[in-house]
Amino acid sequence: MKRATLHEIFHDYSTEHTGGWGYIMTGSILFGGWNLESDNDYRIRNLIHHFDGLP
């Protein structure tokens, strides 16, 4: 459930379904892991201030 919640929250940061086994943004979250692909990590780092204010 934690992995599925993070997966859906990350969509708010414009992340996409990418990657495969071992990645949290895989299209099949039941078989995903906890890692973020570098492109999705970049999106989150550049958009997080929209939610948390400026660092």
Coordinates of C-alpha atoms in Angstrom, one line a residue:
M1 CA 0.0 0.0 0.0
K2 CA 2.8 2.4 0.8
R3 CA 4.4 1.8 -2.7
A4 CA 1.0 2.4 -4.4
T5 CA 0.4 5.6 -2.5
L6 CA 3.8 7.0 -3.4
H7 CA 3.3 6.0 -7.0
E8 CA 0.0 7.9 -7.2
I9 CA 1.4 11.0 -5.3
F10 CA 4.4 11.1 -7.7
H11 CA 1.9 11.5 -10.6
D12 CA 1.2 15.0 -9.1
Y13 CA 4.8 15.8 -9.8
S14 CA 4.4 15.0 -13.5
T15 CA 6.1 11.7 -13.3
E16 CA 5.2 9.1 -15.9
H17 CA 4.9 5.3 -16.1
T18 CA 8.5 4.3 -17.0
G19 CA 11.0 1.7 -16.1
G20 CA 10.2 -1.9 -15.1
W21 CA 11.0 -4.3 -12.3
G22 CA 12.3 -2.5 -9.2
Y23 CA 11.0 1.0 -10.1
I24 CA 8.1 2.6 -8.3
M25 CA 6.8 4.3 -11.4
T26 CA 6.4 1.1 -13.4
G27 CA 3.0 0.7 -15.0
S28 CA 2.4 -2.4 -12.8
I29 CA 2.9 -1.0 -9.3
L30 CA 2.1 -4.4 -7.8
F31 CA 5.5 -5.6 -9.1
G32 CA 7.4 -2.3 -8.8
G33 CA 10.1 -1.5 -6.3
W34 CA 11.2 1.6 -4.4
N35 CA 13.6 3.2 -6.9
L36 CA 12.9 6.2 -9.1
E37 CA 14.2 6.5 -12.6
S38 CA 16.6 9.4 -13.1
D39 CA 14.1 11.3 -15.4
N40 CA 11.3 11.1 -12.8
D41 CA 13.7 12.0 -10.0
Y42 CA 14.6 15.1 -11.9
R43 CA 10.9 16.0 -12.4
I44 CA 10.2 15.7 -8.7
R45 CA 13.2 17.7 -7.6
N46 CA 12.3 20.5 -10.0
L47 CA 8.6 20.6 -9.1
I48 CA 8.6 19.9 -5.4
H49 CA 8.7 23.6 -4.5
H50 CA 5.1 23.9 -6.0
F51 CA 3.9 21.9 -3.1
D52 CA 6.3 22.7 -0.3
G53 CA 7.3 26.3 -1.0
L54 CA 10.8 27.3 -2.0
P55 CA 13.7 25.4 -0.4

